[in-house]
Amino acid sequence: MSPPKSGAAKAGDETTQQRVLRAAVRLFAERGFHGTGIRDLAAAAELTTSTLYHYMTNKDDLLVEIMMGAITPLRDAAAAIRADIADPATALCAIVEHHVWAHASDRLATLVTDTELRALSGDRLKDVLTLRDEYEGLWRGAVEAGVEAGVFSTAHPNLAARALLQMATGVSHWFSAKGRLKLDELCRTYADNALALLRATDPDGKPLVRADLNVPSPTRYLSPLP
Amino acid sequence: MSPPKSGAAKAGDETTQQRVLRAAVRLFAERGFHGTGIRDLAAAAELTTSTLYHYMTNKDDLLVEIMMGAITPLRDAAAAIRADIADPATALCAIVEHHVWAHASDRLATLVTDTELRALSGDRLKDVLTLRDEYEGLWRGAVEAGVEAGVFSTAHPNLAARALLQMATGVSHWFSAKGRLKLDELCRTYADNALALLRATDPDGKPLVRADLNVPSPTRYLSPLP
DNA sequence: GTCTATATACAGATAGAC
DNA sequence: GTCTATCTGTATATAGAC
């Protein structure tokens, strides 16, 4: 009930915890988890190391927090898309586009999530892996649904799903908002690439392209921010 | 001229330097470069830390050596394929298959190469990046050649090339020789996926599949081992 | 909530005997 | 070529005053 002592006054202001998370995401992405020291982290968040420990329990848990925060909305969005959209080609496009959109617009957090799994072990690793496996399962399911419906044609559906996922995840390695390519055009192109790779066809056997479909905007399935 | 004091007697034996490299590849892949200590490295190579330094200059250069050793043969093979094979679809398949073959059969070294670039800086980073950019350029060129010949159809050839490369590189994250999928079948599937993604067609406009082509074996373009 | 100061362990790398 | 011993710096994390 009492007003906060510092910051967080106006809406849109960043809490100290968010500042810590943002600094960690940037440094973990630039230098890697083990390449980032507590002192680097504290300096980037403009805190002393002791104060830093007031806002986190330890470095490992900070990484888990970043990863969970990146994967959970992806899984929720993919689950919602599969529940909402019956047409396999449209659903797959929506999943691909949401994934690409997230990896481009939250590039560093997704990059950390995809590259620092080996820094974790034990229960922390298990928790993140469980979530990630759920998410991958939704991709596999989307591909399989299309194969069963006769819309997709691929010799190894599971292999294709993994290939598509890794292709789309790669966006976080190079995307720049300053580049020539607009975000929505990028998403559409990856959806088209996915349909092509799966040799998607309409009932007449004609190759299916994204423009034939009514794919919802990638921002449609945003999770409410914490 | 004098016989070596220890090991390296019979052909097929491993020199101490090779043992160091092998240990480094395994540990860097498992724990990451910064997650691997000099002591871990020495223990894995069954040496003391001092003796380890007799076989390497320092940890950074060891990483560079691993990366160069992984990328150089890939670049050489892709360059040879582009020089040898005029047909764009066949050349692209050969490049994809060689890449997948290398990433599956030398999984850990390629994984390290693809994930630890950020551990390098300065000239060391520049050297590796130069080589990697050359390699990526060969992929781009192969895709563009097919687009210009009217064999491939894609809205963003450069984007497609990068997507294909990242898709194929992903193999090093999960492949296991013990799995059900045979290596040659894996290579063929990725080549087919690549043709599909590029919407490759024959002169009659019929979708092209890998079985229509005369693709050389991935082992055809092996570099002689050092 | 924020600080100074520090505990304790380990990092990469080397000296110098044999 | 291999060893024991060690240098020097930095790692994560905490104690305890304010």
Tab-separated table of C-alpha atoms (C1' of nucleotides) in Angstrom:
chain	number	residue	atom	x	y	z
A	1	MET	CA	0.000	0.000	0.000
A	2	SER	CA	2.920	2.329	0.627
A	3	PRO	CA	4.496	3.849	-2.484
A	4	PRO	CA	7.628	2.094	-3.757
A	5	LYS	CA	10.878	3.699	-2.660
A	6	SER	CA	12.525	3.856	-6.045
A	7	GLY	CA	11.456	3.464	-9.653
A	8	ALA	CA	8.321	1.599	-10.728
A	9	ALA	CA	6.362	4.819	-10.335
A	10	LYS	CA	4.981	5.361	-13.818
A	11	ALA	CA	3.481	2.616	-15.881
A	12	GLY	CA	6.023	1.345	-18.397
A	13	ASP	CA	8.836	1.748	-15.907
A	14	GLU	CA	11.000	-1.243	-15.397
A	15	THR	CA	11.303	-2.937	-12.032
A	16	THR	CA	14.778	-3.784	-10.806
A	17	GLN	CA	14.003	-7.455	-11.267
A	18	GLN	CA	13.123	-6.896	-14.892
A	19	ARG	CA	16.323	-4.912	-15.330
A	20	VAL	CA	18.297	-7.845	-13.939
A	21	LEU	CA	16.544	-10.255	-16.283
A	22	ARG	CA	17.146	-8.031	-19.274
A	23	ALA	CA	20.841	-7.680	-18.451
A	24	ALA	CA	21.167	-11.422	-17.951
A	25	VAL	CA	19.490	-12.192	-21.260
A	26	ARG	CA	21.787	-9.827	-23.102
A	27	LEU	CA	24.995	-11.053	-21.484
A	28	PHE	CA	24.110	-14.752	-21.628
A	29	ALA	CA	23.322	-14.315	-25.311
A	30	GLU	CA	26.535	-12.392	-26.043
A	31	ARG	CA	29.035	-14.334	-23.965
A	32	GLY	CA	27.233	-17.478	-22.914
A	33	PHE	CA	26.134	-18.490	-19.432
A	34	HIS	CA	29.529	-19.664	-18.214
A	35	GLY	CA	31.190	-16.774	-19.987
A	36	THR	CA	29.192	-14.289	-17.928
A	37	GLY	CA	30.349	-13.533	-14.399
A	38	ILE	CA	28.290	-12.333	-11.461
A	39	ARG	CA	30.269	-9.099	-11.597
A	40	ASP	CA	29.447	-8.583	-15.280
A	41	LEU	CA	25.813	-9.191	-14.492
A	42	ALA	CA	25.779	-6.767	-11.583
A	43	ALA	CA	27.543	-4.080	-13.616
A	44	ALA	CA	25.127	-4.455	-16.523
A	45	ALA	CA	22.163	-4.176	-14.148
A	46	GLU	CA	23.853	-1.225	-12.392
A	47	LEU	CA	23.941	-2.977	-9.047
A	48	THR	CA	26.617	-4.317	-6.732
A	49	THR	CA	26.947	-8.075	-6.568
A	50	SER	CA	25.353	-8.167	-3.132
A	51	THR	CA	22.358	-6.171	-4.263
A	52	LEU	CA	22.106	-8.410	-7.288
A	53	TYR	CA	21.665	-11.379	-4.981
A	54	HIS	CA	18.758	-9.578	-3.396
A	55	TYR	CA	16.922	-9.883	-6.732
A	56	MET	CA	17.864	-13.438	-7.644
A	57	THR	CA	18.581	-16.638	-5.773
A	58	ASN	CA	21.570	-17.668	-7.892
A	59	LYS	CA	22.840	-17.725	-11.453
A	60	ASP	CA	21.377	-21.107	-12.324
A	61	ASP	CA	17.869	-20.147	-11.272
A	62	LEU	CA	18.167	-16.935	-13.224
A	63	LEU	CA	18.861	-18.958	-16.357
A	64	VAL	CA	15.922	-21.255	-15.652
A	65	GLU	CA	13.685	-18.232	-15.225
A	66	ILE	CA	14.763	-16.892	-18.615
A	67	MET	CA	14.199	-20.231	-20.303
A	68	MET	CA	10.825	-20.888	-18.737
A	69	GLY	CA	9.751	-17.383	-19.632
A	70	ALA	CA	10.667	-18.025	-23.260
A	71	ILE	CA	9.283	-21.530	-23.732
A	72	THR	CA	6.050	-21.343	-21.756
A	73	PRO	CA	4.328	-18.797	-24.024
A	74	LEU	CA	5.487	-20.723	-27.095
A	75	ARG	CA	3.969	-23.927	-25.795
A	76	ASP	CA	0.761	-22.195	-24.736
A	77	ALA	CA	0.400	-20.521	-28.109
A	78	ALA	CA	1.023	-23.743	-30.040
A	79	ALA	CA	-1.494	-25.603	-27.858
A	80	ALA	CA	-4.089	-22.881	-28.393
A	81	ILE	CA	-3.499	-22.896	-32.144
A	82	ARG	CA	-3.926	-26.645	-32.373
A	83	ALA	CA	-7.120	-26.428	-30.327
A	84	ASP	CA	-8.513	-23.550	-32.392
A	85	ILE	CA	-7.604	-24.402	-35.951
A	86	ALA	CA	-8.820	-27.637	-37.485
A	87	ASP	CA	-7.189	-27.277	-40.906
A	88	PRO	CA	-3.719	-28.862	-40.650
A	89	ALA	CA	-1.993	-26.576	-43.149
A	90	THR	CA	-3.390	-23.431	-41.544
A	91	ALA	CA	-2.516	-24.643	-38.055
A	92	LEU	CA	1.032	-25.498	-39.057
A	93	CYS	CA	1.510	-22.099	-40.648
A	94	ALA	CA	0.203	-20.395	-37.519
A	95	ILE	CA	2.594	-22.380	-35.315
A	96	VAL	CA	5.545	-21.624	-37.572
A	97	GLU	CA	4.699	-17.947	-37.799
A	98	HIS	CA	4.233	-17.550	-34.077
A	99	HIS	CA	7.559	-19.284	-33.470
A	100	VAL	CA	9.410	-17.114	-35.977
A	101	TRP	CA	7.716	-14.007	-34.676
A	102	ALA	CA	8.758	-14.834	-31.105
A	103	HIS	CA	12.319	-15.720	-32.110
A	104	ALA	CA	12.715	-12.490	-34.042
A	105	SER	CA	11.047	-10.127	-31.603
A	106	ASP	CA	12.501	-11.733	-28.469
A	107	ARG	CA	15.669	-12.802	-30.197
A	108	LEU	CA	18.108	-12.876	-27.281
A	109	ALA	CA	15.947	-14.745	-24.789
A	110	THR	CA	15.093	-17.443	-27.314
A	111	LEU	CA	18.741	-17.659	-28.335
A	112	VAL	CA	19.793	-18.233	-24.729
A	113	THR	CA	17.040	-20.798	-24.308
A	114	ASP	CA	18.153	-22.702	-27.383
A	115	THR	CA	21.886	-22.631	-26.712
A	116	GLU	CA	22.421	-22.887	-22.955
A	117	LEU	CA	20.570	-26.067	-22.057
A	118	ARG	CA	23.848	-27.795	-21.335
A	119	ALA	CA	24.572	-25.298	-18.570
A	120	LEU	CA	21.762	-26.866	-16.565
A	121	SER	CA	21.588	-30.204	-14.804
A	122	GLY	CA	19.422	-32.169	-12.419
A	123	ASP	CA	15.894	-31.002	-11.685
A	124	ARG	CA	16.429	-27.637	-13.305
A	125	LEU	CA	17.317	-29.303	-16.595
A	126	LYS	CA	14.432	-31.738	-16.277
A	127	ASP	CA	11.883	-28.978	-15.796
A	128	VAL	CA	13.018	-27.086	-18.871
A	129	LEU	CA	13.291	-30.235	-20.976
A	130	THR	CA	9.784	-31.314	-20.044
A	131	LEU	CA	8.411	-28.041	-21.303
A	132	ARG	CA	10.520	-28.123	-24.441
A	133	ASP	CA	9.483	-31.690	-25.217
A	134	GLU	CA	5.845	-30.697	-24.847
A	135	TYR	CA	6.398	-27.930	-27.336
A	136	GLU	CA	8.187	-30.197	-29.814
A	137	GLY	CA	5.366	-32.681	-29.431
A	138	LEU	CA	2.897	-30.041	-30.595
A	139	TRP	CA	4.965	-29.487	-33.748
A	140	ARG	CA	5.168	-33.221	-34.379
A	141	GLY	CA	1.431	-33.515	-33.851
A	142	ALA	CA	0.718	-30.705	-36.287
A	143	VAL	CA	2.840	-32.341	-38.980
A	144	GLU	CA	1.345	-35.776	-38.364
A	145	ALA	CA	-2.187	-34.408	-38.509
A	146	GLY	CA	-1.461	-33.030	-41.963
A	147	VAL	CA	0.080	-36.276	-43.136
A	148	GLU	CA	-2.920	-38.262	-41.896
A	149	ALA	CA	-5.286	-35.850	-43.604
A	150	GLY	CA	-3.380	-36.349	-46.849
A	151	VAL	CA	-2.432	-32.684	-46.996
A	152	PHE	CA	1.267	-33.154	-46.290
A	153	SER	CA	3.548	-35.688	-47.903
A	154	THR	CA	6.865	-36.572	-46.309
A	155	ALA	CA	8.757	-39.827	-45.835
A	156	HIS	CA	9.660	-39.084	-42.205
A	157	PRO	CA	7.121	-36.811	-40.473
A	158	ASN	CA	9.052	-36.688	-37.199
A	159	LEU	CA	12.240	-35.811	-39.011
A	160	ALA	CA	10.446	-33.119	-40.978
A	161	ALA	CA	8.972	-31.646	-37.796
A	162	ARG	CA	12.380	-31.446	-36.186
A	163	ALA	CA	13.913	-29.992	-39.336
A	164	LEU	CA	11.230	-27.314	-39.509
A	165	LEU	CA	11.631	-26.448	-35.862
A	166	GLN	CA	15.392	-26.080	-36.175
A	167	MET	CA	15.032	-24.067	-39.353
A	168	ALA	CA	12.646	-21.632	-37.663
A	169	THR	CA	14.687	-21.479	-34.488
A	170	GLY	CA	17.703	-20.402	-36.517
A	171	VAL	CA	16.071	-17.003	-36.973
A	172	SER	CA	17.254	-15.991	-33.512
A	173	HIS	CA	20.857	-16.361	-34.670
A	174	TRP	CA	20.764	-13.629	-37.264
A	175	PHE	CA	17.571	-11.587	-37.277
A	176	SER	CA	17.917	-7.848	-36.957
A	177	ALA	CA	15.001	-5.454	-36.721
A	178	LYS	CA	17.139	-3.004	-38.682
A	179	GLY	CA	17.459	-5.355	-41.642
A	180	ARG	CA	15.605	-4.976	-44.900
A	181	LEU	CA	13.281	-7.850	-44.178
A	182	LYS	CA	10.105	-6.914	-42.319
A	183	LEU	CA	8.977	-9.177	-39.517
A	184	ASP	CA	5.615	-10.151	-41.012
A	185	GLU	CA	7.218	-10.892	-44.384
A	186	LEU	CA	9.768	-13.079	-42.595
A	187	CYS	CA	7.021	-15.017	-40.826
A	188	ARG	CA	5.084	-15.537	-44.049
A	189	THR	CA	8.190	-16.731	-45.871
A	190	TYR	CA	8.947	-19.319	-43.218
A	191	ALA	CA	5.359	-20.535	-43.304
A	192	ASP	CA	5.637	-20.890	-47.068
A	193	ASN	CA	8.931	-22.737	-46.688
A	194	ALA	CA	7.263	-25.099	-44.226
A	195	LEU	CA	4.359	-25.845	-46.584
A	196	ALA	CA	6.842	-26.426	-49.390
A	197	LEU	CA	9.044	-28.755	-47.356
A	198	LEU	CA	5.996	-30.796	-46.389
A	199	ARG	CA	4.891	-30.865	-50.049
A	200	ALA	CA	1.494	-29.573	-48.955
A	201	THR	CA	-1.221	-29.895	-51.596
A	202	ASP	CA	-4.864	-28.926	-51.916
A	203	PRO	CA	-7.539	-31.574	-52.656
A	204	ASP	CA	-6.779	-31.279	-56.392
A	205	GLY	CA	-3.138	-32.109	-55.791
A	206	LYS	CA	-1.988	-28.584	-56.537
A	207	PRO	CA	0.896	-27.275	-54.359
A	208	LEU	CA	-0.444	-25.253	-51.464
A	209	VAL	CA	1.013	-21.854	-50.611
A	210	ARG	CA	0.406	-19.702	-47.604
A	211	ALA	CA	-1.536	-17.128	-49.595
A	212	ASP	CA	-4.239	-19.771	-50.137
A	213	LEU	CA	-4.850	-19.954	-46.404
A	214	ASN	CA	-6.413	-17.770	-43.759
A	215	VAL	CA	-3.609	-17.726	-41.212
A	216	PRO	CA	-4.185	-15.654	-38.065
A	217	SER	CA	-1.643	-12.998	-37.115
A	218	PRO	CA	1.283	-14.277	-35.028
A	219	THR	CA	0.363	-11.744	-32.371
A	220	ARG	CA	-3.062	-13.306	-31.992
A	221	TYR	CA	-1.753	-15.954	-29.610
A	222	LEU	CA	0.360	-13.761	-27.354
A	223	SER	CA	0.398	-14.745	-23.716
A	224	PRO	CA	-0.451	-11.924	-21.312
A	225	LEU	CA	2.880	-10.509	-20.168
A	226	PRO	CA	3.750	-11.187	-16.504
B	1	MET	CA	64.133	-41.331	-37.435
B	2	SER	CA	64.289	-42.762	-33.938
B	3	PRO	CA	61.230	-44.734	-32.867
B	4	PRO	CA	58.655	-42.810	-30.798
B	5	LYS	CA	58.990	-43.305	-27.068
B	6	SER	CA	55.375	-44.085	-26.375
B	7	GLY	CA	52.337	-45.042	-28.395
B	8	ALA	CA	51.950	-44.317	-32.120
B	9	ALA	CA	53.644	-47.605	-32.834
B	10	LYS	CA	50.989	-49.421	-34.816
B	11	ALA	CA	49.001	-47.783	-37.552
B	12	GLY	CA	45.614	-46.745	-36.197
B	13	ASP	CA	47.114	-45.730	-32.907
B	14	GLU	CA	46.255	-42.300	-31.681
B	15	THR	CA	48.886	-39.675	-31.051
B	16	THR	CA	48.712	-37.769	-27.790
B	17	GLN	CA	47.745	-34.647	-29.701
B	18	GLN	CA	44.814	-36.435	-31.267
B	19	ARG	CA	43.807	-37.706	-27.854
B	20	VAL	CA	43.826	-34.140	-26.529
B	21	LEU	CA	41.714	-32.973	-29.441
B	22	ARG	CA	39.248	-35.783	-28.986
B	23	ALA	CA	38.883	-35.079	-25.278
B	24	ALA	CA	38.433	-31.367	-25.949
B	25	VAL	CA	35.759	-31.985	-28.562
B	26	ARG	CA	33.837	-34.234	-26.207
B	27	LEU	CA	34.018	-31.931	-23.208
B	28	PHE	CA	33.385	-28.713	-25.143
B	29	ALA	CA	30.340	-30.381	-26.678
B	30	GLU	CA	29.040	-31.688	-23.353
B	31	ARG	CA	29.734	-28.728	-21.073
B	32	GLY	CA	30.600	-25.884	-23.402
B	33	PHE	CA	33.946	-24.156	-23.817
B	34	HIS	CA	33.710	-21.967	-20.719
B	35	GLY	CA	32.183	-24.829	-18.804
B	36	THR	CA	35.262	-26.954	-19.378
B	37	GLY	CA	38.301	-26.356	-17.180
B	38	ILE	CA	41.927	-27.049	-17.987
B	39	ARG	CA	41.893	-29.668	-15.250
B	40	ASP	CA	38.855	-31.420	-16.779
B	41	LEU	CA	40.600	-31.401	-20.107
B	42	ALA	CA	43.812	-32.826	-18.693
B	43	ALA	CA	41.971	-35.541	-16.810
B	44	ALA	CA	39.975	-36.566	-19.886
B	45	ALA	CA	43.169	-36.785	-21.930
B	46	GLU	CA	44.876	-38.660	-19.079
B	47	LEU	CA	47.564	-36.034	-18.663
B	48	THR	CA	48.558	-33.543	-16.002
B	49	THR	CA	47.802	-29.910	-16.755
B	50	SER	CA	51.486	-29.192	-17.381
B	51	THR	CA	51.795	-32.018	-19.863
B	52	LEU	CA	48.598	-30.861	-21.505
B	53	TYR	CA	50.243	-27.525	-22.200
B	54	HIS	CA	53.019	-29.368	-23.949
B	55	TYR	CA	50.447	-30.440	-26.553
B	56	MET	CA	48.570	-27.176	-26.970
B	57	THR	CA	49.370	-23.497	-26.771
B	58	ASN	CA	46.251	-22.506	-24.853
B	59	LYS	CA	42.531	-23.224	-24.587
B	60	ASP	CA	41.459	-20.654	-27.161
B	61	ASP	CA	43.773	-21.992	-29.845
B	62	LEU	CA	42.579	-25.498	-29.123
B	63	LEU	CA	39.031	-24.382	-29.869
B	64	VAL	CA	40.129	-22.672	-33.070
B	65	GLU	CA	41.894	-25.842	-34.153
B	66	ILE	CA	38.716	-27.859	-33.618
B	67	MET	CA	36.617	-25.358	-35.544
B	68	MET	CA	39.026	-25.029	-38.446
B	69	GLY	CA	39.299	-28.782	-38.649
B	70	ALA	CA	35.522	-29.050	-38.909
B	71	ILE	CA	34.780	-26.215	-41.339
B	72	THR	CA	37.699	-26.526	-43.755
B	73	PRO	CA	36.721	-29.932	-45.179
B	74	LEU	CA	33.100	-28.783	-45.456
B	75	ARG	CA	34.106	-25.747	-47.464
B	76	ASP	CA	36.487	-27.734	-49.640
B	77	ALA	CA	33.851	-30.354	-50.352
B	78	ALA	CA	31.187	-27.789	-51.217
B	79	ALA	CA	33.603	-25.959	-53.506
B	80	ALA	CA	34.545	-29.211	-55.255
B	81	ILE	CA	30.888	-30.157	-55.668
B	82	ARG	CA	30.014	-26.824	-57.221
B	83	ALA	CA	32.978	-27.118	-59.577
B	84	ASP	CA	32.165	-30.710	-60.553
B	85	ILE	CA	28.389	-30.757	-60.854
B	86	ALA	CA	26.674	-28.467	-63.334
B	87	ASP	CA	23.075	-29.445	-62.604
B	88	PRO	CA	21.840	-27.147	-59.797
B	89	ALA	CA	19.470	-29.622	-58.165
B	90	THR	CA	22.079	-32.400	-58.130
B	91	ALA	CA	24.752	-30.059	-56.779
B	92	LEU	CA	22.491	-28.786	-54.025
B	93	CYS	CA	21.591	-32.330	-52.983
B	94	ALA	CA	25.263	-33.274	-52.897
B	95	ILE	CA	26.106	-30.267	-50.717
B	96	VAL	CA	23.222	-30.993	-48.343
B	97	GLU	CA	24.081	-34.673	-48.107
B	98	HIS	CA	27.743	-34.047	-47.472
B	99	HIS	CA	26.852	-31.546	-44.755
B	100	VAL	CA	24.412	-33.896	-43.064
B	101	TRP	CA	26.829	-36.777	-43.385
B	102	ALA	CA	29.599	-34.734	-41.748
B	103	HIS	CA	27.332	-33.437	-38.982
B	104	ALA	CA	26.117	-36.926	-38.165
B	105	SER	CA	29.420	-38.779	-38.372
B	106	ASP	CA	31.492	-36.042	-36.715
B	107	ARG	CA	28.646	-34.863	-34.546
B	108	LEU	CA	30.518	-33.425	-31.567
B	109	ALA	CA	33.113	-31.421	-33.476
B	110	THR	CA	30.481	-29.828	-35.698
B	111	LEU	CA	28.312	-29.142	-32.659
B	112	VAL	CA	31.164	-27.320	-30.945
B	113	THR	CA	31.895	-25.400	-34.128
B	114	ASP	CA	28.297	-24.295	-34.447
B	115	THR	CA	27.721	-23.357	-30.812
B	116	GLU	CA	30.944	-21.897	-29.439
B	117	LEU	CA	31.690	-19.083	-31.850
B	118	ARG	CA	30.925	-16.558	-29.148
B	119	ALA	CA	33.768	-17.898	-27.030
B	120	LEU	CA	36.185	-16.457	-29.576
B	121	SER	CA	37.157	-12.868	-30.260
B	122	GLY	CA	39.642	-10.817	-32.242
B	123	ASP	CA	41.707	-12.454	-34.948
B	124	ARG	CA	40.770	-15.942	-33.875
B	125	LEU	CA	37.098	-15.174	-34.386
B	126	LYS	CA	37.805	-13.419	-37.686
B	127	ASP	CA	39.662	-16.418	-39.099
B	128	VAL	CA	36.867	-18.830	-38.292
B	129	LEU	CA	34.165	-16.449	-39.492
B	130	THR	CA	35.924	-15.934	-42.801
B	131	LEU	CA	35.905	-19.650	-43.439
B	132	ARG	CA	32.311	-20.050	-42.318
B	133	ASP	CA	31.175	-17.171	-44.517
B	134	GLU	CA	32.901	-18.758	-47.489
B	135	TYR	CA	31.018	-21.944	-46.790
B	136	GLU	CA	27.679	-20.176	-46.437
B	137	GLY	CA	28.418	-18.363	-49.680
B	138	LEU	CA	28.703	-21.688	-51.478
B	139	TRP	CA	25.257	-22.681	-50.216
B	140	ARG	CA	23.808	-19.347	-51.291
B	141	GLY	CA	25.441	-19.724	-54.689
B	142	ALA	CA	24.028	-23.201	-55.135
B	143	VAL	CA	20.509	-22.012	-54.347
B	144	GLU	CA	20.829	-18.940	-56.573
B	145	ALA	CA	22.123	-21.031	-59.462
B	146	GLY	CA	19.009	-23.171	-59.285
B	147	VAL	CA	16.723	-20.155	-59.108
B	148	GLU	CA	18.417	-18.579	-62.130
B	149	ALA	CA	18.135	-21.833	-64.050
B	150	GLY	CA	14.409	-21.910	-63.273
B	151	VAL	CA	14.742	-25.169	-61.368
B	152	PHE	CA	14.096	-23.730	-57.902
B	153	SER	CA	11.339	-21.337	-56.951
B	154	THR	CA	11.541	-19.336	-53.745
B	155	ALA	CA	10.668	-15.763	-52.835
B	156	HIS	CA	13.878	-15.206	-50.858
B	157	PRO	CA	16.771	-17.360	-52.087
B	158	ASN	CA	19.190	-16.103	-49.445
B	159	LEU	CA	16.681	-16.760	-46.712
B	160	ALA	CA	16.028	-20.233	-48.081
B	161	ALA	CA	19.757	-20.994	-48.192
B	162	ARG	CA	20.174	-19.983	-44.593
B	163	ALA	CA	17.093	-21.920	-43.549
B	164	LEU	CA	18.374	-25.051	-45.285
B	165	LEU	CA	21.797	-24.698	-43.719
B	166	GLN	CA	20.362	-24.322	-40.237
B	167	MET	CA	17.982	-27.208	-40.784
B	168	ALA	CA	20.838	-29.491	-41.846
B	169	THR	CA	23.138	-28.270	-39.106
B	170	GLY	CA	20.536	-29.211	-36.530
B	171	VAL	CA	21.364	-32.870	-37.144
B	172	SER	CA	24.392	-32.542	-34.868
B	173	HIS	CA	22.074	-31.769	-31.955
B	174	TRP	CA	20.303	-35.095	-31.907
B	175	PHE	CA	21.760	-37.681	-34.260
B	176	SER	CA	22.752	-41.001	-32.757
B	177	ALA	CA	24.432	-43.794	-34.686
B	178	LYS	CA	22.456	-46.186	-32.504
B	179	GLY	CA	19.116	-44.808	-33.656
B	180	ARG	CA	16.815	-46.526	-36.095
B	181	LEU	CA	17.601	-44.131	-38.900
B	182	LYS	CA	20.536	-45.124	-41.075
B	183	LEU	CA	22.997	-42.440	-42.051
B	184	ASP	CA	22.493	-42.687	-45.804
B	185	GLU	CA	18.717	-42.627	-45.413
B	186	LEU	CA	19.070	-39.530	-43.250
B	187	CYS	CA	21.170	-37.788	-45.896
B	188	ARG	CA	18.713	-38.672	-48.660
B	189	THR	CA	15.775	-37.423	-46.610
B	190	TYR	CA	17.413	-34.066	-45.989
B	191	ALA	CA	18.232	-33.734	-49.680
B	192	ASP	CA	14.602	-34.442	-50.488
B	193	ASN	CA	13.488	-31.910	-47.890
B	194	ALA	CA	15.784	-29.348	-49.491
B	195	LEU	CA	14.405	-29.965	-52.983
B	196	ALA	CA	10.879	-29.703	-51.596
B	197	LEU	CA	11.536	-26.471	-49.713
B	198	LEU	CA	12.978	-24.930	-52.885
B	199	ARG	CA	9.953	-26.170	-54.853
B	200	ALA	CA	12.335	-27.800	-57.329
B	201	THR	CA	10.716	-28.862	-60.594
B	202	ASP	CA	11.817	-30.647	-63.748
B	203	PRO	CA	11.435	-28.963	-67.184
B	204	ASP	CA	7.821	-30.169	-67.346
B	205	GLY	CA	6.996	-28.452	-64.080
B	206	LYS	CA	6.704	-31.704	-62.172
B	207	PRO	CA	8.051	-31.655	-58.588
B	208	LEU	CA	11.587	-32.978	-58.492
B	209	VAL	CA	12.612	-35.575	-55.929
B	210	ARG	CA	16.062	-36.817	-55.080
B	211	ALA	CA	15.408	-40.244	-56.636
B	212	ASP	CA	15.216	-38.513	-60.036
B	213	LEU	CA	18.822	-37.366	-59.690
B	214	ASN	CA	22.218	-38.971	-59.815
B	215	VAL	CA	23.670	-37.666	-56.577
B	216	PRO	CA	27.198	-38.797	-55.678
B	217	SER	CA	27.821	-40.440	-52.324
B	218	PRO	CA	28.529	-38.009	-49.465
B	219	THR	CA	31.823	-39.806	-48.894
B	220	ARG	CA	32.947	-38.977	-52.428
B	221	TYR	CA	34.143	-35.537	-51.375
B	222	LEU	CA	36.008	-36.459	-48.209
B	223	SER	CA	39.123	-34.463	-47.522
B	224	PRO	CA	42.202	-36.583	-46.850
B	225	LEU	CA	42.496	-36.815	-43.068
B	226	PRO	CA	45.412	-34.910	-41.527
C	1	DG	C1'	17.463	-2.453	-0.057
C	2	DT	C1'	22.039	-1.220	-0.576
C	3	DC	C1'	26.515	-1.163	0.701
C	4	DT	C1'	31.871	-2.717	1.966
C	5	DA	C1'	34.434	-6.455	2.810
C	6	DT	C1'	35.512	-11.024	2.410
C	7	DA	C1'	35.183	-16.312	2.430
C	8	DT	C1'	36.305	-20.188	-0.310
C	9	DA	C1'	37.008	-22.484	-4.413
C	10	DC	C1'	38.672	-22.742	-8.895
C	11	DA	C1'	40.210	-20.573	-13.283
C	12	DG	C1'	44.197	-20.482	-16.825
C	13	DA	C1'	48.822	-20.814	-17.054
C	14	DT	C1'	53.901	-21.504	-15.712
C	15	DA	C1'	58.553	-22.679	-13.122
C	16	DG	C1'	61.764	-25.709	-12.862
C	17	DA	C1'	63.287	-30.484	-11.355
C	18	DC	C1'	63.929	-34.914	-13.503
D	1	DG	C1'	57.995	-35.362	-22.185
D	2	DT	C1'	56.297	-35.650	-17.744
D	3	DC	C1'	56.042	-34.431	-13.274
D	4	DT	C1'	55.066	-31.571	-8.469
D	5	DA	C1'	54.216	-27.318	-6.878
D	6	DT	C1'	52.539	-22.948	-7.345
D	7	DC	C1'	51.540	-18.104	-9.191
D	8	DT	C1'	47.917	-14.840	-10.011
D	9	DG	C1'	43.489	-13.662	-10.973
D	10	DT	C1'	38.687	-14.452	-10.883
D	11	DA	C1'	34.580	-17.326	-9.854
D	12	DT	C1'	30.141	-17.657	-6.987
D	13	DA	C1'	28.302	-16.440	-2.982
D	14	DT	C1'	27.689	-14.498	1.822
D	15	DA	C1'	28.281	-11.702	6.393
D	16	DG	C1'	26.900	-8.054	8.564
D	17	DA	C1'	26.807	-2.823	8.990
D	18	DC	C1'	23.706	0.923	7.731
